[in-house]
PDB file of C-alpha atoms in Angstrom:
ATOM      1  CA  MET A 840     119.173 159.004 153.843  1.00  0.00           C
ATOM      2  CA  ASN A 841     121.827 156.228 154.111  1.00  0.00           C
ATOM      3  CA  ILE A 842     120.511 152.674 153.991  1.00  0.00           C
ATOM      4  CA  ASN A 843     122.972 149.709 154.261  1.00  0.00           C
ATOM      5  CA  TYR A 844     121.294 146.958 152.190  1.00  0.00           C
ATOM      6  CA  GLN A 845     124.065 144.526 152.812  1.00  0.00           C
ATOM      7  CA  SER A 846     122.988 144.174 156.470  1.00  0.00           C
ATOM      8  CA  GLN A 847     119.356 143.298 155.530  1.00  0.00           C
ATOM      9  CA  SER A 848     120.075 140.603 153.323  1.00  0.00           C
ATOM     10  CA  PRO A 849     119.440 137.279 154.922  1.00  0.00           C
ATOM     11  CA  SER A 850     122.287 134.683 155.387  1.00  0.00           C
ATOM     12  CA  PHE A 851     121.604 131.434 153.718  1.00  0.00           C
ATOM     13  CA  GLY A 852     123.162 128.096 154.898  1.00  0.00           C
ATOM     14  CA  ILE A 853     123.454 124.555 153.880  1.00  0.00           C
ATOM     15  CA  LYS A 854     120.269 122.889 152.398  1.00  0.00           C
ATOM     16  CA  ILE A 855     119.193 119.525 153.818  1.00  0.00           C
ATOM     17  CA  SER A 856     117.670 117.448 151.095  1.00  0.00           C
ATOM     18  CA  PRO A 857     114.103 116.227 151.575  1.00  0.00           C
ATOM     19  CA  ARG A 858     115.241 112.518 151.555  1.00  0.00           C
ATOM     20  CA  VAL A 859     117.761 113.058 154.479  1.00  0.00           C
ATOM     21  CA  GLU A 860     115.109 115.059 156.549  1.00  0.00           C
ATOM     22  CA  THR A 861     112.592 112.475 156.102  1.00  0.00           C
ATOM     23  CA  GLN A 862     115.101 109.614 157.121  1.00  0.00           C
ATOM     24  CA  LEU A 863     116.186 111.491 160.116  1.00  0.00           C
ATOM     25  CA  TYR A 864     112.674 112.093 161.403  1.00  0.00           C
ATOM     26  CA  LYS A 865     111.916 108.449 160.704  1.00  0.00           C
ATOM     27  CA  GLN A 866     114.990 107.163 162.623  1.00  0.00           C
ATOM     28  CA  LEU A 867     114.184 109.580 165.387  1.00  0.00           C
ATOM     29  CA  ASN A 868     110.498 108.305 165.920  1.00  0.00           C
ATOM     30  CA  GLU A 869     111.949 104.574 165.700  1.00  0.00           C
ATOM     31  CA  ILE A 870     114.325 105.312 168.565  1.00  0.00           C
ATOM     32  CA  GLY A 871     111.813 107.359 170.675  1.00  0.00           C
ATOM     33  CA  GLU A 872     112.225 110.374 172.590  1.00  0.00           C
ATOM     34  CA  LYS A 873     113.486 108.833 175.805  1.00  0.00           C
ATOM     35  CA  ARG A 874     117.137 108.169 174.186  1.00  0.00           C
ATOM     36  CA  ILE A 875     117.300 111.412 171.999  1.00  0.00           C
ATOM     37  CA  PRO A 876     115.018 114.446 172.956  1.00  0.00           C
ATOM     38  CA  LYS A 877     113.244 115.912 169.972  1.00  0.00           C
ATOM     39  CA  LYS A 878     114.242 119.514 171.246  1.00  0.00           C
ATOM     40  CA  SER A 879     117.984 118.799 170.858  1.00  0.00           C
ATOM     41  CA  PHE A 880     117.437 117.172 167.486  1.00  0.00           C
ATOM     42  CA  GLU A 881     115.634 120.239 166.333  1.00  0.00           C
ATOM     43  CA  THR A 882     118.398 122.668 167.752  1.00  0.00           C
ATOM     44  CA  GLN A 883     120.920 120.699 165.818  1.00  0.00           C
ATOM     45  CA  LEU A 884     118.733 120.860 162.669  1.00  0.00           C
ATOM     46  CA  GLU A 885     118.464 124.784 162.934  1.00  0.00           C
ATOM     47  CA  ASN A 886     122.366 124.916 163.703  1.00  0.00           C
ATOM     48  CA  VAL A 887     123.232 122.698 160.663  1.00  0.00           C
ATOM     49  CA  LYS A 888     121.074 124.991 158.534  1.00  0.00           C
ATOM     50  CA  LYS A 889     123.054 127.974 159.306  1.00  0.00           C
ATOM     51  CA  TRP A 890     126.363 126.423 158.669  1.00  0.00           C
ATOM     52  CA  GLY A 891     128.223 126.331 155.338  1.00  0.00           C
ATOM     53  CA  SER A 892     127.502 128.217 152.129  1.00  0.00           C
ATOM     54  CA  ASP A 893     124.228 128.207 150.292  1.00  0.00           C
ATOM     55  CA  ASP A 894     125.447 126.103 147.496  1.00  0.00           C
ATOM     56  CA  LEU A 895     125.911 123.000 149.737  1.00  0.00           C
ATOM     57  CA  GLU A 896     123.299 120.343 150.333  1.00  0.00           C
ATOM     58  CA  LEU A 897     123.432 117.513 153.095  1.00  0.00           C
ATOM     59  CA  VAL A 898     122.756 114.214 151.310  1.00  0.00           C
ATOM     60  CA  VAL A 899     123.367 110.546 151.716  1.00  0.00           C
ATOM     61  CA  THR A 900     126.505 109.439 149.940  1.00  0.00           C
ATOM     62  CA  ARG A 901     128.682 106.443 149.597  1.00  0.00           C
ATOM     63  CA  ASN A 902     132.281 106.827 151.171  1.00  0.00           C
ATOM     64  CA  ILE A 903     135.471 105.001 149.898  1.00  0.00           C
ATOM     65  CA  ILE A 904     134.626 101.759 151.603  1.00  0.00           C
ATOM     66  CA  GLY A 905     131.175 101.679 149.958  1.00  0.00           C
ATOM     67  CA  ASP A 906     129.190 102.310 152.978  1.00  0.00           C
ATOM     68  CA  TYR A 907     126.328 104.811 152.878  1.00  0.00           C
ATOM     69  CA  GLY A 908     126.377 107.794 155.220  1.00  0.00           C
ATOM     70  CA  LEU A 909     126.034 111.727 155.408  1.00  0.00           C
ATOM     71  CA  GLY A 910     127.710 113.893 153.009  1.00  0.00           C
ATOM     72  CA  LEU A 911     127.721 116.993 151.087  1.00  0.00           C
ATOM     73  CA  LYS A 912     126.608 117.702 147.510  1.00  0.00           C
ATOM     74  CA  LYS A 913     128.292 120.842 145.924  1.00  0.00           C
ATOM     75  CA  LYS A 914     127.785 122.445 142.649  1.00  0.00           C
ATOM     76  CA  ILE A 915     131.137 123.068 140.899  1.00  0.00           C
ATOM     77  CA  GLU A 916     131.190 126.184 138.866  1.00  0.00           C
ATOM     78  CA  ASN A 917     128.824 125.704 135.954  1.00  0.00           C
ATOM     79  CA  LEU A 918     129.065 122.127 136.104  1.00  0.00           C
ATOM     80  CA  PHE A 919     127.213 119.075 137.634  1.00  0.00           C
ATOM     81  CA  PRO A 920     126.936 118.799 141.508  1.00  0.00           C
ATOM     82  CA  VAL A 921     129.356 116.456 143.082  1.00  0.00           C
ATOM     83  CA  SER A 922     129.172 114.670 146.401  1.00  0.00           C
ATOM     84  CA  TRP A 923     131.790 113.755 149.135  1.00  0.00           C
ATOM     85  CA  SER A 924     131.111 111.921 152.369  1.00  0.00           C
ATOM     86  CA  PHE A 925     132.025 113.367 155.725  1.00  0.00           C
ATOM     87  CA  GLU A 926     135.160 111.676 157.277  1.00  0.00           C
ATOM     88  CA  ARG A 927     135.586 110.217 160.747  1.00  0.00           C
ATOM     89  CA  ILE A 928     132.182 111.270 161.750  1.00  0.00           C
ATOM     90  CA  GLY A 929     131.291 107.851 163.457  1.00  0.00           C
ATOM     91  CA  GLY A 930     127.663 106.591 163.945  1.00  0.00           C
ATOM     92  CA  LYS A 931     125.910 103.750 162.253  1.00  0.00           C
ATOM     93  CA  THR A 932     122.764 105.554 161.319  1.00  0.00           C
ATOM     94  CA  GLU A 933     122.228 108.927 159.443  1.00  0.00           C
ATOM     95  CA  LEU A 934     120.685 110.187 162.785  1.00  0.00           C
ATOM     96  CA  ALA A 935     123.774 109.360 164.807  1.00  0.00           C
ATOM     97  CA  GLN A 936     125.886 110.992 162.367  1.00  0.00           C
ATOM     98  CA  PHE A 937     123.911 113.993 162.157  1.00  0.00           C
ATOM     99  CA  LEU A 938     123.837 114.586 165.892  1.00  0.00           C
ATOM    100  CA  ARG A 939     127.644 114.324 165.802  1.00  0.00           C
ATOM    101  CA  LEU A 940     127.803 116.822 162.881  1.00  0.00           C
ATOM    102  CA  LYS A 941     129.986 119.921 163.693  1.00  0.00           C
ATOM    103  CA  GLU A 942     130.609 123.065 161.575  1.00  0.00           C
ATOM    104  CA  ALA A 943     134.169 121.918 161.139  1.00  0.00           C
ATOM    105  CA  ASN A 944     133.143 118.815 159.291  1.00  0.00           C
ATOM    106  CA  ILE A 945     131.098 120.623 156.673  1.00  0.00           C
ATOM    107  CA  HIS A 946     134.109 123.189 156.180  1.00  0.00           C
ATOM    108  CA  LYS A 947     136.580 120.220 155.867  1.00  0.00           C
ATOM    109  CA  THR A 948     134.296 118.413 153.514  1.00  0.00           C
ATOM    110  CA  GLU A 949     133.741 121.532 151.453  1.00  0.00           C
ATOM    111  CA  ASN A 950     137.468 122.369 151.395  1.00  0.00           C
ATOM    112  CA  THR A 951     138.122 118.653 150.364  1.00  0.00           C
ATOM    113  CA  ILE A 952     135.837 118.921 147.360  1.00  0.00           C
ATOM    114  CA  ASP A 953     137.249 122.395 146.320  1.00  0.00           C
ATOM    115  CA  CYS A 954     140.929 120.932 146.770  1.00  0.00           C
ATOM    116  CA  LEU A 955     140.111 117.638 144.643  1.00  0.00           C
ATOM    117  CA  TYR A 956     138.615 119.754 141.909  1.00  0.00           C
ATOM    118  CA  LYS A 957     141.632 121.989 141.774  1.00  0.00           C
ATOM    119  CA  LYS A 958     144.156 119.125 141.856  1.00  0.00           C
ATOM    120  CA  TYR A 959     142.467 116.665 139.510  1.00  0.00           C
ATOM    121  CA  GLY A 960     139.667 118.536 137.771  1.00  0.00           C
ATOM    122  CA  LEU A 961     136.633 116.699 136.968  1.00  0.00           C
ATOM    123  CA  ASP A 962     138.266 113.454 136.128  1.00  0.00           C
ATOM    124  CA  ILE A 963     138.128 112.113 139.771  1.00  0.00           C
ATOM    125  CA  PHE A 964     134.260 112.899 140.090  1.00  0.00           C
ATOM    126  CA  LYS A 965     133.643 111.669 136.516  1.00  0.00           C
ATOM    127  CA  SER A 966     135.510 108.150 137.325  1.00  0.00           C
ATOM    128  CA  ALA A 967     133.489 107.906 140.554  1.00  0.00           C
ATOM    129  CA  ILE A 968     130.122 108.390 138.623  1.00  0.00           C
ATOM    130  CA  ASN A 969     131.328 105.836 136.017  1.00  0.00           C
ATOM    131  CA  ASN A 970     132.228 103.513 138.641  1.00  0.00           C
ATOM    132  CA  GLU A 971     128.852 103.966 140.251  1.00  0.00           C
ATOM    133  CA  GLN A 972     126.986 103.434 137.002  1.00  0.00           C
ATOM    134  CA  SER A 973     128.907 100.158 136.117  1.00  0.00           C
ATOM    135  CA  LYS A 974     127.906  98.829 139.536  1.00  0.00           C
ATOM    136  CA  PHE A 975     124.320  99.515 138.756  1.00  0.00           C
ATOM    137  CA  VAL A 976     124.484  97.972 135.256  1.00  0.00           C
ATOM    138  CA  LYS A 977     126.050  94.906 136.712  1.00  0.00           C
ATOM    139  CA  VAL A 978     123.317  94.715 139.341  1.00  0.00           C
ATOM    140  CA  LYS A 979     120.569  95.084 136.565  1.00  0.00           C
ATOM    141  CA  ILE A 980     122.269  92.270 134.443  1.00  0.00           C
ATOM    142  CA  LYS A 981     122.214  89.910 137.516  1.00  0.00           C
ATOM    143  CA  GLN A 982     118.600  90.410 138.043  1.00  0.00           C
TER     144      GLN A 982
END
């Protein structure tokens, strides 16, 4: 009896953080079903879950300018997870960005994270975390 176990293993894709999923449903309910049908949203949701590798997570991140938007969180080797925002995806809300998201955006962002890690190591991500923490400290002092 010859059984191929590899064909029976399920393929996992990108995870969507609970915060992002709740935010997307909230924005969908605010807009209403006349502008964006729920069926098209749910098909996009299922498609996104199939894309990418299983160590990726869709999260809300800050881009270079400082605006919040959708991005990827990826765990690098045995280290902490790092995040990077999608480039040139457009859309003011997370829902608009999510509906414009394509598989190529996910692969490009994943490759960007890998390339930055290979070129600069963890220094670029640690400096981003330190800058982010110093901003929070300044905000706490002002309040």
